[in-house]
Amino acid sequence: DKQIVKENPDGLEGRIGLSLSYRGVGESLNGQKEYAKAATSFSEAIKIQEQIMASDPKNAFVADNLLESYAGAGVSYREMSNFDSAESYFARVFEIEKNLKHARTDFLRRLIIAKAHLEYAEMLLKNRGSGNTAAAKKELQTALDVFEDVKSARPIDPAMVEPYERIKTLLASL
């Protein structure tokens, strides 16, 4: 992807592909608990995705990937206990959420955002402990409501079953 972008720096397809590669590497590194490297990879993805969004703000595909990149970066920073940066990335997810027009049938986007509410709730609990239980519970309930609504219309995507179960477990523990 880097070579494609190098040969054609204005090519949308190559830039999108490169940003997806960076995001995928970031997700993999988060899974391996290599949070600093993951944050760097997400940063590269975000830089490209923000450039594309600036020139094509209605590009829903890139907007969805930008949401996931912001959420992934938020997780990276949360796990490094850099809560200010984590909160900044989660805030970006929720800002995009406010500005997007949602179709009730846009199940994947809704689940991506619900998962971001879960990740943010976990940050609130990790950062502020029991002093912010009410705020975390509100985020978890928001996420659960989305999952339950989607589940009432169709089976939940297998990749989203684990976050759904985490939400229910965390809510039950609060």
Tab-separated table of C-alpha atoms in Angstrom:
chain	number	residue	atom	x	y	z
A	1	ASP	CA	0.000	0.000	0.000
A	2	LYS	CA	2.853	2.390	0.752
A	3	GLN	CA	4.267	1.806	-2.742
A	4	ILE	CA	0.880	2.490	-4.360
A	5	VAL	CA	0.555	5.752	-2.429
A	6	LYS	CA	4.149	6.680	-3.250
A	7	GLU	CA	3.468	6.193	-6.965
A	8	ASN	CA	0.132	8.009	-6.845
A	9	PRO	CA	-0.087	10.184	-3.700
A	10	ASP	CA	-3.465	11.621	-4.711
A	11	GLY	CA	-5.021	8.229	-5.408
A	12	LEU	CA	-7.962	7.709	-3.074
A	13	GLU	CA	-7.963	3.919	-3.282
A	14	GLY	CA	-4.292	3.599	-2.314
A	15	ARG	CA	-4.624	6.056	0.563
A	16	ILE	CA	-7.688	4.268	1.910
A	17	GLY	CA	-5.875	0.930	1.617
A	18	LEU	CA	-2.841	2.280	3.451
A	19	SER	CA	-4.993	3.727	6.225
A	20	LEU	CA	-6.771	0.377	6.629
A	21	SER	CA	-3.406	-1.361	6.832
A	22	TYR	CA	-2.250	1.002	9.574
A	23	ARG	CA	-5.523	0.519	11.454
A	24	GLY	CA	-5.281	-3.260	11.129
A	25	VAL	CA	-1.719	-3.228	12.438
A	26	GLY	CA	-2.868	-1.031	15.335
A	27	GLU	CA	-5.654	-3.457	16.204
A	28	SER	CA	-3.242	-6.385	16.066
A	29	LEU	CA	-0.720	-4.567	18.266
A	30	ASN	CA	-3.441	-3.705	20.793
A	31	GLY	CA	-4.251	-7.405	20.904
A	32	GLN	CA	-0.586	-8.146	21.603
A	33	LYS	CA	-0.484	-5.467	24.328
A	34	GLU	CA	2.015	-3.399	22.327
A	35	TYR	CA	0.085	-0.241	23.076
A	36	ALA	CA	2.713	2.399	22.233
A	37	LYS	CA	3.314	0.840	18.813
A	38	ALA	CA	-0.439	0.476	18.314
A	39	ALA	CA	-0.985	4.158	19.104
A	40	THR	CA	1.621	5.100	16.493
A	41	SER	CA	-0.052	2.915	13.882
A	42	PHE	CA	-3.491	4.323	14.669
A	43	SER	CA	-2.028	7.819	14.432
A	44	GLU	CA	-0.829	7.094	10.892
A	45	ALA	CA	-4.256	5.727	9.942
A	46	ILE	CA	-6.007	8.726	11.480
A	47	LYS	CA	-3.773	11.209	9.670
A	48	ILE	CA	-4.677	9.698	6.285
A	49	GLN	CA	-8.371	9.241	7.129
A	50	GLU	CA	-8.719	12.819	8.392
A	51	GLN	CA	-7.138	14.114	5.159
A	52	ILE	CA	-9.610	12.113	3.100
A	53	MET	CA	-12.534	13.257	5.248
A	54	ALA	CA	-11.446	16.888	4.870
A	55	SER	CA	-11.699	16.604	1.092
A	56	ASP	CA	-14.680	14.202	1.035
A	57	PRO	CA	-16.716	14.661	4.247
A	58	LYS	CA	-19.568	12.442	3.033
A	59	ASN	CA	-17.360	9.391	2.518
A	60	ALA	CA	-19.193	7.005	4.863
A	61	PHE	CA	-16.669	4.204	4.388
A	62	VAL	CA	-13.779	6.387	5.544
A	63	ALA	CA	-15.928	7.885	8.338
A	64	ASP	CA	-16.615	4.396	9.689
A	65	ASN	CA	-12.936	3.511	9.568
A	66	LEU	CA	-12.018	6.802	11.216
A	67	LEU	CA	-14.439	5.957	14.033
A	68	GLU	CA	-12.681	2.623	14.503
A	69	SER	CA	-9.229	4.237	14.354
A	70	TYR	CA	-10.173	6.819	16.989
A	71	ALA	CA	-11.623	4.094	19.219
A	72	GLY	CA	-8.533	1.909	18.744
A	73	ALA	CA	-6.255	4.816	19.638
A	74	GLY	CA	-8.429	5.487	22.687
A	75	VAL	CA	-7.932	1.890	23.816
A	76	SER	CA	-4.159	2.124	23.256
A	77	TYR	CA	-3.863	5.246	25.366
A	78	ARG	CA	-6.248	3.903	28.021
A	79	GLU	CA	-4.103	0.814	28.421
A	80	MET	CA	-0.981	2.990	28.763
A	81	SER	CA	-2.870	4.944	31.475
A	82	ASN	CA	-2.680	8.111	29.373
A	83	PHE	CA	-6.284	8.960	30.164
A	84	ASP	CA	-6.272	12.504	28.766
A	85	SER	CA	-5.262	11.257	25.314
A	86	ALA	CA	-7.648	8.315	25.551
A	87	GLU	CA	-10.521	10.598	26.465
A	88	SER	CA	-9.643	12.891	23.559
A	89	TYR	CA	-9.918	10.027	21.057
A	90	PHE	CA	-13.175	8.729	22.520
A	91	ALA	CA	-14.551	12.278	22.393
A	92	ARG	CA	-13.773	12.333	18.664
A	93	VAL	CA	-15.781	9.137	18.175
A	94	PHE	CA	-18.755	10.651	19.978
A	95	GLU	CA	-18.433	13.928	18.063
A	96	ILE	CA	-18.636	12.061	14.768
A	97	GLU	CA	-21.537	10.062	16.183
A	98	LYS	CA	-23.465	13.284	16.871
A	99	ASN	CA	-22.846	14.590	13.355
A	100	LEU	CA	-23.636	11.420	11.410
A	101	LYS	CA	-27.096	10.729	10.185
A	102	HIS	CA	-27.906	7.242	11.396
A	103	ALA	CA	-30.154	4.817	9.673
A	104	ARG	CA	-31.646	2.406	12.159
A	105	THR	CA	-30.561	-0.348	9.771
A	106	ASP	CA	-26.902	0.735	9.738
A	107	PHE	CA	-26.130	-2.084	12.135
A	108	LEU	CA	-22.350	-2.224	11.835
A	109	ARG	CA	-21.812	1.517	12.420
A	110	ARG	CA	-24.171	1.412	15.387
A	111	LEU	CA	-22.269	-1.534	16.892
A	112	ILE	CA	-18.893	0.148	16.294
A	113	ILE	CA	-20.114	3.197	18.207
A	114	ALA	CA	-21.672	1.041	20.932
A	115	LYS	CA	-18.327	-0.736	21.327
A	116	ALA	CA	-16.665	2.683	21.689
A	117	HIS	CA	-19.095	3.442	24.556
A	118	LEU	CA	-17.980	0.167	26.181
A	119	GLU	CA	-14.291	1.026	25.760
A	120	TYR	CA	-14.883	4.518	27.138
A	121	ALA	CA	-16.755	3.090	30.133
A	122	GLU	CA	-13.814	0.807	30.829
A	123	MET	CA	-11.532	3.853	30.702
A	124	LEU	CA	-13.748	5.668	33.191
A	125	LEU	CA	-13.584	2.709	35.556
A	126	LYS	CA	-9.836	2.243	35.143
A	127	ASN	CA	-9.032	5.941	35.434
A	128	ARG	CA	-11.374	7.055	38.126
A	129	GLY	CA	-12.459	3.835	39.760
A	130	SER	CA	-15.634	3.812	41.775
A	131	GLY	CA	-15.774	7.606	41.768
A	132	ASN	CA	-17.112	7.504	38.236
A	133	THR	CA	-19.254	4.408	38.378
A	134	ALA	CA	-22.441	6.277	37.450
A	135	ALA	CA	-20.917	7.723	34.279
A	136	ALA	CA	-19.477	4.337	33.313
A	137	LYS	CA	-22.820	2.678	33.953
A	138	LYS	CA	-24.526	5.232	31.686
A	139	GLU	CA	-22.027	4.508	28.875
A	140	LEU	CA	-22.520	0.771	29.316
A	141	GLN	CA	-26.298	1.117	29.268
A	142	THR	CA	-26.085	3.185	26.069
A	143	ALA	CA	-23.978	0.442	24.499
A	144	LEU	CA	-26.286	-2.325	25.732
A	145	ASP	CA	-29.370	-0.557	24.385
A	146	VAL	CA	-27.805	-0.429	20.921
A	147	PHE	CA	-26.759	-4.073	21.037
A	148	GLU	CA	-30.227	-5.143	22.205
A	149	ASP	CA	-31.912	-3.086	19.475
A	150	VAL	CA	-29.673	-4.565	16.778
A	151	LYS	CA	-30.162	-8.052	18.225
A	152	SER	CA	-33.935	-7.628	17.974
A	153	ALA	CA	-33.577	-7.069	14.213
A	154	ARG	CA	-30.861	-9.567	13.323
A	155	PRO	CA	-28.199	-11.809	14.839
A	156	ILE	CA	-25.223	-9.934	16.223
A	157	ASP	CA	-22.109	-10.166	14.085
A	158	PRO	CA	-19.818	-12.832	15.594
A	159	ALA	CA	-17.021	-10.264	15.975
A	160	MET	CA	-19.293	-8.229	18.254
A	161	VAL	CA	-20.434	-11.054	20.563
A	162	GLU	CA	-17.459	-10.630	22.937
A	163	PRO	CA	-18.038	-6.875	23.459
A	164	TYR	CA	-21.760	-7.556	23.976
A	165	GLU	CA	-20.965	-10.101	26.678
A	166	ARG	CA	-18.437	-7.732	28.289
A	167	ILE	CA	-21.090	-5.022	28.499
A	168	LYS	CA	-23.536	-7.344	30.247
A	169	THR	CA	-20.855	-8.601	32.649
A	170	LEU	CA	-19.670	-5.105	33.549
A	171	LEU	CA	-23.206	-3.814	34.073
A	172	ALA	CA	-24.006	-6.751	36.338
A	173	SER	CA	-20.897	-5.997	38.410
A	174	LEU	CA	-21.720	-2.329	38.995
